[in-house]
Coordinates of C-alpha atoms in Angstrom, one line a residue:
M1 CA 55.9 -3.4 -33.1
P2 CA 55.3 -0.2 -35.1
R3 CA 58.2 1.3 -37.0
R4 CA 59.8 4.3 -35.3
H5 CA 59.8 7.4 -37.4
D6 CA 63.3 9.0 -37.2
P7 CA 63.7 11.6 -40.0
G8 CA 67.2 12.6 -38.9
R9 CA 68.6 9.1 -38.9
R10 CA 70.0 9.1 -42.4
Q11 CA 71.8 12.4 -41.8
R12 CA 73.2 11.1 -38.5
I13 CA 74.6 8.1 -40.3
I14 CA 76.3 10.4 -42.9
D15 CA 77.7 12.6 -40.1
A16 CA 78.9 9.5 -38.3
A17 CA 80.6 8.2 -41.5
I18 CA 82.4 11.5 -41.9
R19 CA 83.6 11.3 -38.2
V20 CA 84.8 7.6 -38.7
V21 CA 86.7 8.5 -41.8
G22 CA 88.1 11.6 -40.2
R23 CA 89.5 9.6 -37.3
G24 CA 90.6 6.4 -39.0
G25 CA 90.6 7.0 -42.7
I26 CA 88.4 5.2 -45.3
A27 CA 89.9 1.8 -44.2
A28 CA 88.1 2.3 -40.8
L29 CA 84.7 2.7 -42.5
S30 CA 82.2 -0.2 -42.2
H31 CA 78.5 -0.4 -41.6
R32 CA 79.2 -1.6 -38.1
T33 CA 81.6 1.2 -37.1
V34 CA 79.2 3.8 -38.5
A35 CA 76.2 2.3 -36.7
A36 CA 78.2 2.4 -33.5
E37 CA 79.3 6.0 -34.1
A38 CA 75.7 7.1 -35.0
D39 CA 74.2 5.1 -32.1
V40 CA 71.8 3.4 -34.5
P41 CA 71.1 -0.3 -35.1
L42 CA 73.3 -1.9 -37.8
G43 CA 70.3 -2.5 -39.9
S44 CA 69.7 1.2 -40.2
T45 CA 72.9 1.8 -41.9
T46 CA 72.3 -0.9 -44.5
Y47 CA 68.6 0.3 -44.9
H48 CA 69.7 3.8 -45.9
F49 CA 73.0 2.8 -47.6
A50 CA 73.0 -0.7 -49.1
T51 CA 76.8 -0.5 -49.8
L52 CA 79.7 1.4 -48.3
D53 CA 80.2 3.1 -51.7
E54 CA 76.6 4.6 -51.4
L55 CA 77.6 5.9 -47.9
L56 CA 80.9 7.3 -49.2
V57 CA 79.0 9.1 -52.0
A58 CA 76.7 10.7 -49.5
A59 CA 79.7 11.6 -47.2
L60 CA 81.7 13.1 -50.1
R61 CA 78.8 15.1 -51.4
Q62 CA 78.3 16.6 -47.9
A63 CA 82.1 17.2 -47.5
N64 CA 82.1 19.0 -50.8
E65 CA 79.7 21.5 -49.3
G66 CA 82.5 22.9 -47.1
F67 CA 84.5 24.4 -50.0
A68 CA 81.3 25.5 -51.8
E69 CA 80.3 27.4 -48.7
V70 CA 83.7 29.1 -48.6
M71 CA 83.4 30.0 -52.3
A72 CA 79.8 31.3 -51.8
A73 CA 81.0 33.6 -49.0
H74 CA 83.2 35.5 -51.5
P75 CA 80.8 37.5 -53.8
A76 CA 83.9 39.3 -55.2
L77 CA 84.6 36.1 -57.2
A78 CA 81.8 37.2 -59.5
D79 CA 82.8 40.9 -59.6
P80 CA 84.5 41.7 -62.9
A81 CA 86.4 44.6 -61.2
A82 CA 87.9 42.4 -58.5
D83 CA 91.3 40.8 -58.7
L84 CA 90.3 37.2 -59.4
A85 CA 93.7 35.7 -58.7
G86 CA 93.8 37.5 -55.3
E87 CA 90.3 36.5 -54.4
L88 CA 91.0 32.9 -55.2
A89 CA 94.2 32.9 -53.2
R90 CA 92.3 34.4 -50.3
V91 CA 89.6 31.7 -50.6
L92 CA 92.2 28.9 -50.6
G93 CA 93.9 30.5 -47.6
E94 CA 90.6 30.7 -45.6
W95 CA 89.8 27.1 -46.5
L96 CA 93.2 25.7 -45.6
A97 CA 93.3 27.8 -42.4
G98 CA 90.0 26.4 -41.2
D99 CA 89.5 23.0 -39.7
R100 CA 92.5 21.1 -41.1
T101 CA 91.0 17.7 -40.2
G102 CA 87.9 18.7 -42.3
V103 CA 90.1 19.7 -45.3
E104 CA 92.1 16.5 -45.1
L105 CA 88.8 14.5 -44.8
E106 CA 87.5 16.2 -47.9
Y107 CA 90.6 15.3 -49.9
E108 CA 90.7 11.8 -48.6
L109 CA 87.1 11.3 -49.8
Y110 CA 87.8 13.1 -53.0
L111 CA 90.9 11.0 -53.7
A112 CA 89.1 7.8 -52.9
A113 CA 87.5 8.2 -56.3
L114 CA 90.7 6.8 -57.8
R115 CA 89.9 3.4 -56.5
R116 CA 86.1 3.6 -56.1
P117 CA 84.4 4.4 -59.4
A118 CA 81.1 5.2 -57.6
L119 CA 82.7 8.3 -56.1
R120 CA 84.0 9.7 -59.4
P121 CA 80.8 11.5 -60.4
V122 CA 80.7 13.2 -57.0
A123 CA 84.3 14.2 -57.2
A124 CA 83.6 15.6 -60.6
E125 CA 80.7 17.6 -59.2
W126 CA 83.1 19.4 -57.0
A127 CA 85.4 20.3 -59.9
D128 CA 82.5 21.2 -62.1
G129 CA 80.9 23.4 -59.5
V130 CA 84.1 25.4 -58.9
A131 CA 84.6 25.7 -62.7
E132 CA 81.1 26.9 -63.1
V133 CA 81.7 29.7 -60.6
L134 CA 84.9 30.6 -62.3
A135 CA 83.3 30.5 -65.8
R136 CA 81.4 33.6 -64.9
R137 CA 84.7 35.5 -65.1
V138 CA 86.9 33.4 -67.5
D139 CA 86.4 31.0 -70.4
P140 CA 85.6 27.4 -69.5
V141 CA 89.1 26.1 -70.5
T142 CA 90.8 28.6 -68.2
A143 CA 88.3 27.8 -65.5
R144 CA 89.2 24.1 -65.6
A145 CA 92.9 25.0 -65.5
V146 CA 92.4 27.2 -62.5
V147 CA 90.5 24.3 -60.7
A148 CA 93.4 22.0 -61.4
L149 CA 96.0 24.5 -60.1
M150 CA 93.9 25.1 -57.0
D151 CA 93.7 21.4 -56.4
G152 CA 97.5 21.1 -56.9
I153 CA 98.2 23.9 -54.4
C154 CA 95.9 22.3 -51.8
L155 CA 97.4 18.9 -52.2
Q156 CA 101.0 20.2 -51.9
V157 CA 100.1 22.1 -48.7
L158 CA 98.3 19.0 -47.2
L159 CA 100.9 16.4 -48.2
T160 CA 104.1 18.4 -47.4
G161 CA 102.9 20.1 -44.3
T162 CA 104.2 23.4 -45.5
A163 CA 102.4 26.6 -44.7
Y164 CA 100.0 28.0 -47.3
D165 CA 101.7 30.9 -49.2
E166 CA 98.9 33.2 -50.4
G167 CA 101.4 35.4 -52.3
Y168 CA 102.6 32.4 -54.3
A169 CA 99.1 31.2 -54.9
R170 CA 98.1 34.7 -56.1
E171 CA 101.1 34.8 -58.5
V172 CA 100.6 31.4 -60.1
L173 CA 96.8 31.9 -60.3
G174 CA 97.5 35.3 -62.0
R175 CA 99.7 33.6 -64.5
V176 CA 97.1 31.0 -65.5
L177 CA 94.5 33.7 -65.6
G178 CA 96.8 35.7 -68.0
R179 CA 97.2 38.7 -65.6
T180 CA 99.8 39.9 -63.2
A181 CA 99.5 39.1 -59.6
T182 CA 97.8 42.4 -58.9
G183 CA 95.1 41.8 -61.5
G184 CA 96.3 44.4 -64.0

């Protein structure tokens, strides 16, 4: 029987993996659960992703795009006249106010790198990408510190269930950036 050409199958498998992890966490992820979710034969998942770590890498890389898109939607981040602390606080607010399940999923995949070394380079890509955007406005060391602070703020909101406080975020980001909360 001739092989069926299905150029979207790999992407459907990644999307299915994200849905599986979103519903049941990383512990629910298996080639079998992903194949069922994607409605593809089990062999398709192992053809495209020999290991679960390979599948998680692809899922994390795709999940990282969510925050990158939010950052890209804010051209003021590159504007030297704009209040960087205020813009970053606004970006975090928009991201955290969006699809909460998606944000939690991104962090679950991101934090999975603690136990799965194959994910570490992809987790680092996220931090490096954000730092690269910030380095257009601040020195690289400050950019990395801001990334760490943003990560911490997001984790506190996600783990404690407290509402995101944009004023607080603007204030502490301003302190790290060496400016007042109003950017002066």
